[in-house]
């Protein structure tokens, strides 16, 4: 009889995370580096990042915007980034008047400008309010990036670009998303300290 089921479960969890991170390291890092450089171009040119998620993914979205408005590691200027779920009065008013599926799309209509970036985080890739936000953002001329769990999924289809984490549990997907958020900030900081013409994938002016 197994005397340590909780310890066995913890080992299994860690092994699952390690495997997911190995896959992310092989397949996801180039996209994160590319996003970091392009986000630097957008934000240093006066653009804005909007971010959204539900539940734990909302916390991840707010973590990302806090690193950009504050700082990640090195001292630098503040950049414009908003976590849409944190606008609690707007979220509750929109949810009450229009329905929960519209809580992010209507804020995108209000705050998004052509050339801005909308980052959407979802473990399932099936949240109706995030898909509606992606549709509204693309209609308004924003670039939509999605961090999701295993693909394909509807949010991947609705976004311009996506990074899918291949993992079997919600917890492992969220933990890998946190690594992705930190590395995105690291790549962003490296890019903002690099002259525009030398940034990987950078083009003059804002991304559209």
PDB file of N, CA and C in Angstrom, residues 147-204:
ATOM      1  N   UNK A 147      -2.182  33.325 -25.249  1.00  0.00           N
ATOM      2  CA  UNK A 147      -1.489  32.263 -24.527  1.00  0.00           C
ATOM      3  C   UNK A 147      -2.562  31.276 -24.068  1.00  0.00           C
ATOM      4  N   UNK A 148      -2.507  30.053 -24.559  1.00  0.00           N
ATOM      5  CA  UNK A 148      -3.559  29.095 -24.248  1.00  0.00           C
ATOM      6  C   UNK A 148      -2.962  27.763 -23.796  1.00  0.00           C
ATOM      7  N   UNK A 149      -3.880  26.858 -23.465  1.00  0.00           N
ATOM      8  CA  UNK A 149      -3.508  25.472 -23.245  1.00  0.00           C
ATOM      9  C   UNK A 149      -3.393  24.771 -24.591  1.00  0.00           C
ATOM     10  N   UNK A 150      -3.557  23.442 -24.605  1.00  0.00           N
ATOM     11  CA  UNK A 150      -3.353  22.692 -25.846  1.00  0.00           C
ATOM     12  C   UNK A 150      -4.231  23.200 -26.989  1.00  0.00           C
ATOM     13  N   UNK A 151      -3.656  23.257 -28.156  1.00  0.00           N
ATOM     14  CA  UNK A 151      -4.384  23.639 -29.353  1.00  0.00           C
ATOM     15  C   UNK A 151      -4.651  22.412 -30.214  1.00  0.00           C
ATOM     16  N   UNK A 152      -5.472  22.579 -31.249  1.00  0.00           N
ATOM     17  CA  UNK A 152      -6.181  23.820 -31.607  1.00  0.00           C
ATOM     18  C   UNK A 152      -7.351  24.071 -30.657  1.00  0.00           C
ATOM     19  N   UNK A 153      -7.758  25.335 -30.612  1.00  0.00           N
ATOM     20  CA  UNK A 153      -8.912  25.732 -29.813  1.00  0.00           C
ATOM     21  C   UNK A 153      -9.486  27.016 -30.400  1.00  0.00           C
ATOM     22  N   UNK A 154     -10.699  27.410 -30.028  1.00  0.00           N
ATOM     23  CA  UNK A 154     -11.338  28.572 -30.653  1.00  0.00           C
ATOM     24  C   UNK A 154     -10.589  29.886 -30.467  1.00  0.00           C
ATOM     25  N   UNK A 155      -9.901  30.077 -29.343  1.00  0.00           N
ATOM     26  CA  UNK A 155      -9.190  31.334 -29.140  1.00  0.00           C
ATOM     27  C   UNK A 155      -7.988  31.437 -30.067  1.00  0.00           C
ATOM     28  N   UNK A 156      -7.324  30.336 -30.321  1.00  0.00           N
ATOM     29  CA  UNK A 156      -6.229  30.332 -31.293  1.00  0.00           C
ATOM     30  C   UNK A 156      -6.745  30.789 -32.653  1.00  0.00           C
ATOM     31  N   UNK A 157      -7.915  30.301 -33.022  1.00  0.00           N
ATOM     32  CA  UNK A 157      -8.496  30.669 -34.318  1.00  0.00           C
ATOM     33  C   UNK A 157      -8.884  32.142 -34.355  1.00  0.00           C
ATOM     34  N   UNK A 158      -9.293  32.697 -33.224  1.00  0.00           N
ATOM     35  CA  UNK A 158      -9.745  34.089 -33.186  1.00  0.00           C
ATOM     36  C   UNK A 158      -8.584  35.082 -33.121  1.00  0.00           C
ATOM     37  N   UNK A 159      -7.427  34.643 -32.624  1.00  0.00           N
ATOM     38  CA  UNK A 159      -6.276  35.526 -32.450  1.00  0.00           C
ATOM     39  C   UNK A 159      -5.463  35.643 -33.733  1.00  0.00           C
ATOM     40  N   UNK A 160      -4.621  36.668 -33.779  1.00  0.00           N
ATOM     41  CA  UNK A 160      -3.667  36.773 -34.879  1.00  0.00           C
ATOM     42  C   UNK A 160      -2.539  35.759 -34.718  1.00  0.00           C
ATOM     43  N   UNK A 161      -2.054  35.614 -33.494  1.00  0.00           N
ATOM     44  CA  UNK A 161      -0.959  34.694 -33.205  1.00  0.00           C
ATOM     45  C   UNK A 161      -1.212  34.070 -31.843  1.00  0.00           C
ATOM     46  N   UNK A 162      -0.690  32.864 -31.643  1.00  0.00           N
ATOM     47  CA  UNK A 162      -0.922  32.165 -30.370  1.00  0.00           C
ATOM     48  C   UNK A 162       0.285  31.324 -29.997  1.00  0.00           C
ATOM     49  N   UNK A 163       0.408  31.101 -28.709  1.00  0.00           N
ATOM     50  CA  UNK A 163       1.382  30.162 -28.166  1.00  0.00           C
ATOM     51  C   UNK A 163       0.601  29.196 -27.293  1.00  0.00           C
ATOM     52  N   UNK A 164       0.589  27.936 -27.681  1.00  0.00           N
ATOM     53  CA  UNK A 164      -0.183  26.912 -26.984  1.00  0.00           C
ATOM     54  C   UNK A 164       0.741  26.081 -26.105  1.00  0.00           C
ATOM     55  N   UNK A 165       0.351  25.885 -24.862  1.00  0.00           N
ATOM     56  CA  UNK A 165       1.107  25.062 -23.927  1.00  0.00           C
ATOM     57  C   UNK A 165       0.509  23.664 -23.927  1.00  0.00           C
ATOM     58  N   UNK A 166       1.317  22.692 -24.305  1.00  0.00           N
ATOM     59  CA  UNK A 166       0.867  21.309 -24.385  1.00  0.00           C
ATOM     60  C   UNK A 166       1.033  20.646 -23.020  1.00  0.00           C
ATOM     61  N   UNK A 167      -0.018  20.671 -22.236  1.00  0.00           N
ATOM     62  CA  UNK A 167       0.001  20.069 -20.905  1.00  0.00           C
ATOM     63  C   UNK A 167      -1.390  19.562 -20.570  1.00  0.00           C
ATOM     64  N   UNK A 168      -1.439  18.530 -19.729  1.00  0.00           N
ATOM     65  CA  UNK A 168      -2.712  17.881 -19.466  1.00  0.00           C
ATOM     66  C   UNK A 168      -3.537  18.486 -18.356  1.00  0.00           C
ATOM     67  N   UNK A 169      -2.931  19.339 -17.506  1.00  0.00           N
ATOM     68  CA  UNK A 169      -3.681  19.897 -16.384  1.00  0.00           C
ATOM     69  C   UNK A 169      -3.695  21.413 -16.440  1.00  0.00           C
ATOM     70  N   UNK A 170      -4.772  21.999 -15.922  1.00  0.00           N
ATOM     71  CA  UNK A 170      -4.896  23.454 -15.871  1.00  0.00           C
ATOM     72  C   UNK A 170      -3.760  24.067 -15.075  1.00  0.00           C
ATOM     73  N   UNK A 171      -3.391  23.450 -13.959  1.00  0.00           N
ATOM     74  CA  UNK A 171      -2.330  24.000 -13.120  1.00  0.00           C
ATOM     75  C   UNK A 171      -1.016  24.083 -13.879  1.00  0.00           C
ATOM     76  N   UNK A 172      -0.681  23.036 -14.622  1.00  0.00           N
ATOM     77  CA  UNK A 172       0.581  23.030 -15.365  1.00  0.00           C
ATOM     78  C   UNK A 172       0.568  24.068 -16.471  1.00  0.00           C
ATOM     79  N   UNK A 173      -0.562  24.233 -17.138  1.00  0.00           N
ATOM     80  CA  UNK A 173      -0.670  25.277 -18.161  1.00  0.00           C
ATOM     81  C   UNK A 173      -0.440  26.645 -17.541  1.00  0.00           C
ATOM     82  N   UNK A 174      -1.091  26.927 -16.403  1.00  0.00           N
ATOM     83  CA  UNK A 174      -0.939  28.236 -15.763  1.00  0.00           C
ATOM     84  C   UNK A 174       0.491  28.477 -15.294  1.00  0.00           C
ATOM     85  N   UNK A 175       1.132  27.448 -14.766  1.00  0.00           N
ATOM     86  CA  UNK A 175       2.511  27.599 -14.304  1.00  0.00           C
ATOM     87  C   UNK A 175       3.449  27.882 -15.471  1.00  0.00           C
ATOM     88  N   UNK A 176       3.198  27.260 -16.594  1.00  0.00           N
ATOM     89  CA  UNK A 176       4.012  27.530 -17.783  1.00  0.00           C
ATOM     90  C   UNK A 176       3.708  28.914 -18.331  1.00  0.00           C
ATOM     91  N   UNK A 177       2.462  29.335 -18.254  1.00  0.00           N
ATOM     92  CA  UNK A 177       2.113  30.698 -18.668  1.00  0.00           C
ATOM     93  C   UNK A 177       2.869  31.732 -17.836  1.00  0.00           C
ATOM     94  N   UNK A 178       3.049  31.477 -16.544  1.00  0.00           N
ATOM     95  CA  UNK A 178       3.791  32.418 -15.710  1.00  0.00           C
ATOM     96  C   UNK A 178       5.238  32.540 -16.186  1.00  0.00           C
ATOM     97  N   UNK A 179       5.849  31.425 -16.542  1.00  0.00           N
ATOM     98  CA  UNK A 179       7.205  31.476 -17.104  1.00  0.00           C
ATOM     99  C   UNK A 179       7.190  32.284 -18.402  1.00  0.00           C
ATOM    100  N   UNK A 180       6.185  32.061 -19.236  1.00  0.00           N
ATOM    101  CA  UNK A 180       6.083  32.809 -20.489  1.00  0.00           C
ATOM    102  C   UNK A 180       5.946  34.308 -20.235  1.00  0.00           C
ATOM    103  N   UNK A 181       5.149  34.684 -19.234  1.00  0.00           N
ATOM    104  CA  UNK A 181       4.980  36.100 -18.888  1.00  0.00           C
ATOM    105  C   UNK A 181       6.311  36.702 -18.460  1.00  0.00           C
ATOM    106  N   UNK A 182       7.037  36.016 -17.596  1.00  0.00           N
ATOM    107  CA  UNK A 182       8.324  36.541 -17.147  1.00  0.00           C
ATOM    108  C   UNK A 182       9.316  36.652 -18.297  1.00  0.00           C
ATOM    109  N   UNK A 183       9.353  35.661 -19.164  1.00  0.00           N
ATOM    110  CA  UNK A 183      10.290  35.720 -20.286  1.00  0.00           C
ATOM    111  C   UNK A 183       9.884  36.792 -21.291  1.00  0.00           C
ATOM    112  N   UNK A 184       8.579  37.002 -21.456  1.00  0.00           N
ATOM    113  CA  UNK A 184       8.130  38.095 -22.315  1.00  0.00           C
ATOM    114  C   UNK A 184       8.632  39.427 -21.775  1.00  0.00           C
ATOM    115  N   UNK A 185       8.533  39.619 -20.456  1.00  0.00           N
ATOM    116  CA  UNK A 185       9.033  40.849 -19.843  1.00  0.00           C
ATOM    117  C   UNK A 185      10.548  40.970 -20.008  1.00  0.00           C
ATOM    118  N   UNK A 186      11.253  39.847 -19.869  1.00  0.00           N
ATOM    119  CA  UNK A 186      12.702  39.868 -20.027  1.00  0.00           C
ATOM    120  C   UNK A 186      13.079  40.254 -21.450  1.00  0.00           C
ATOM    121  N   UNK A 187      12.384  39.682 -22.433  1.00  0.00           N
ATOM    122  CA  UNK A 187      12.652  40.013 -23.835  1.00  0.00           C
ATOM    123  C   UNK A 187      12.252  41.447 -24.143  1.00  0.00           C
ATOM    124  N   UNK A 188      11.161  41.912 -23.539  1.00  0.00           N
ATOM    125  CA  UNK A 188      10.738  43.297 -23.709  1.00  0.00           C
ATOM    126  C   UNK A 188      11.808  44.245 -23.192  1.00  0.00           C
ATOM    127  N   UNK A 189      12.308  43.989 -21.977  1.00  0.00           N
ATOM    128  CA  UNK A 189      13.327  44.863 -21.408  1.00  0.00           C
ATOM    129  C   UNK A 189      14.592  44.872 -22.253  1.00  0.00           C
ATOM    130  N   UNK A 190      14.983  43.712 -22.763  1.00  0.00           N
ATOM    131  CA  UNK A 190      16.163  43.658 -23.624  1.00  0.00           C
ATOM    132  C   UNK A 190      15.938  44.480 -24.886  1.00  0.00           C
ATOM    133  N   UNK A 191      14.715  44.419 -25.412  1.00  0.00           N
ATOM    134  CA  UNK A 191      14.426  45.141 -26.659  1.00  0.00           C
ATOM    135  C   UNK A 191      14.382  46.646 -26.457  1.00  0.00           C
ATOM    136  N   UNK A 192      13.800  47.115 -25.344  1.00  0.00           N
ATOM    137  CA  UNK A 192      13.700  48.563 -25.161  1.00  0.00           C
ATOM    138  C   UNK A 192      15.072  49.189 -24.912  1.00  0.00           C
ATOM    139  N   UNK A 193      16.036  48.374 -24.528  1.00  0.00           N
ATOM    140  CA  UNK A 193      17.389  48.897 -24.343  1.00  0.00           C
ATOM    141  C   UNK A 193      18.231  48.772 -25.609  1.00  0.00           C
ATOM    142  N   UNK A 194      17.618  48.247 -26.686  1.00  0.00           N
ATOM    143  CA  UNK A 194      18.301  48.060 -27.965  1.00  0.00           C
ATOM    144  C   UNK A 194      17.777  49.081 -28.960  1.00  0.00           C
ATOM    145  N   UNK A 195      18.639  49.735 -29.757  1.00  0.00           N
ATOM    146  CA  UNK A 195      18.147  50.670 -30.780  1.00  0.00           C
ATOM    147  C   UNK A 195      17.130  50.007 -31.700  1.00  0.00           C
ATOM    148  N   UNK A 196      16.133  50.797 -32.123  1.00  0.00           N
ATOM    149  CA  UNK A 196      15.011  50.264 -32.891  1.00  0.00           C
ATOM    150  C   UNK A 196      15.457  49.435 -34.081  1.00  0.00           C
ATOM    151  N   UNK A 197      16.401  49.935 -34.837  1.00  0.00           N
ATOM    152  CA  UNK A 197      16.808  49.248 -36.057  1.00  0.00           C
ATOM    153  C   UNK A 197      17.447  47.897 -35.830  1.00  0.00           C
ATOM    154  N   UNK A 198      17.871  47.628 -34.588  1.00  0.00           N
ATOM    155  CA  UNK A 198      18.530  46.365 -34.277  1.00  0.00           C
ATOM    156  C   UNK A 198      17.618  45.365 -33.601  1.00  0.00           C
ATOM    157  N   UNK A 199      16.356  45.743 -33.327  1.00  0.00           N
ATOM    158  CA  UNK A 199      15.432  44.820 -32.675  1.00  0.00           C
ATOM    159  C   UNK A 199      14.993  43.729 -33.648  1.00  0.00           C
ATOM    160  N   UNK A 200      14.978  42.500 -33.167  1.00  0.00           N
ATOM    161  CA  UNK A 200      14.530  41.381 -33.996  1.00  0.00           C
ATOM    162  C   UNK A 200      13.074  41.582 -34.378  1.00  0.00           C
ATOM    163  N   UNK A 201      12.792  41.580 -35.678  1.00  0.00           N
ATOM    164  CA  UNK A 201      11.419  41.692 -36.139  1.00  0.00           C
ATOM    165  C   UNK A 201      10.822  43.074 -36.065  1.00  0.00           C
ATOM    166  N   UNK A 202      11.608  44.077 -35.634  1.00  0.00           N
ATOM    167  CA  UNK A 202      11.067  45.420 -35.472  1.00  0.00           C
ATOM    168  C   UNK A 202      10.993  46.145 -36.806  1.00  0.00           C
ATOM    169  N   UNK A 203       9.957  46.951 -36.948  1.00  0.00           N
ATOM    170  CA  UNK A 203       9.824  47.810 -38.117  1.00  0.00           C
ATOM    171  C   UNK A 203       9.508  49.198 -37.622  1.00  0.00           C
ATOM    172  N   UNK A 204       9.874  50.237 -38.361  1.00  0.00           N
ATOM    173  CA  UNK A 204       9.560  51.597 -37.903  1.00  0.00           C
ATOM    174  C   UNK A 204       8.060  51.778 -37.745  1.00  0.00           C
TER     175      UNK A 204
END
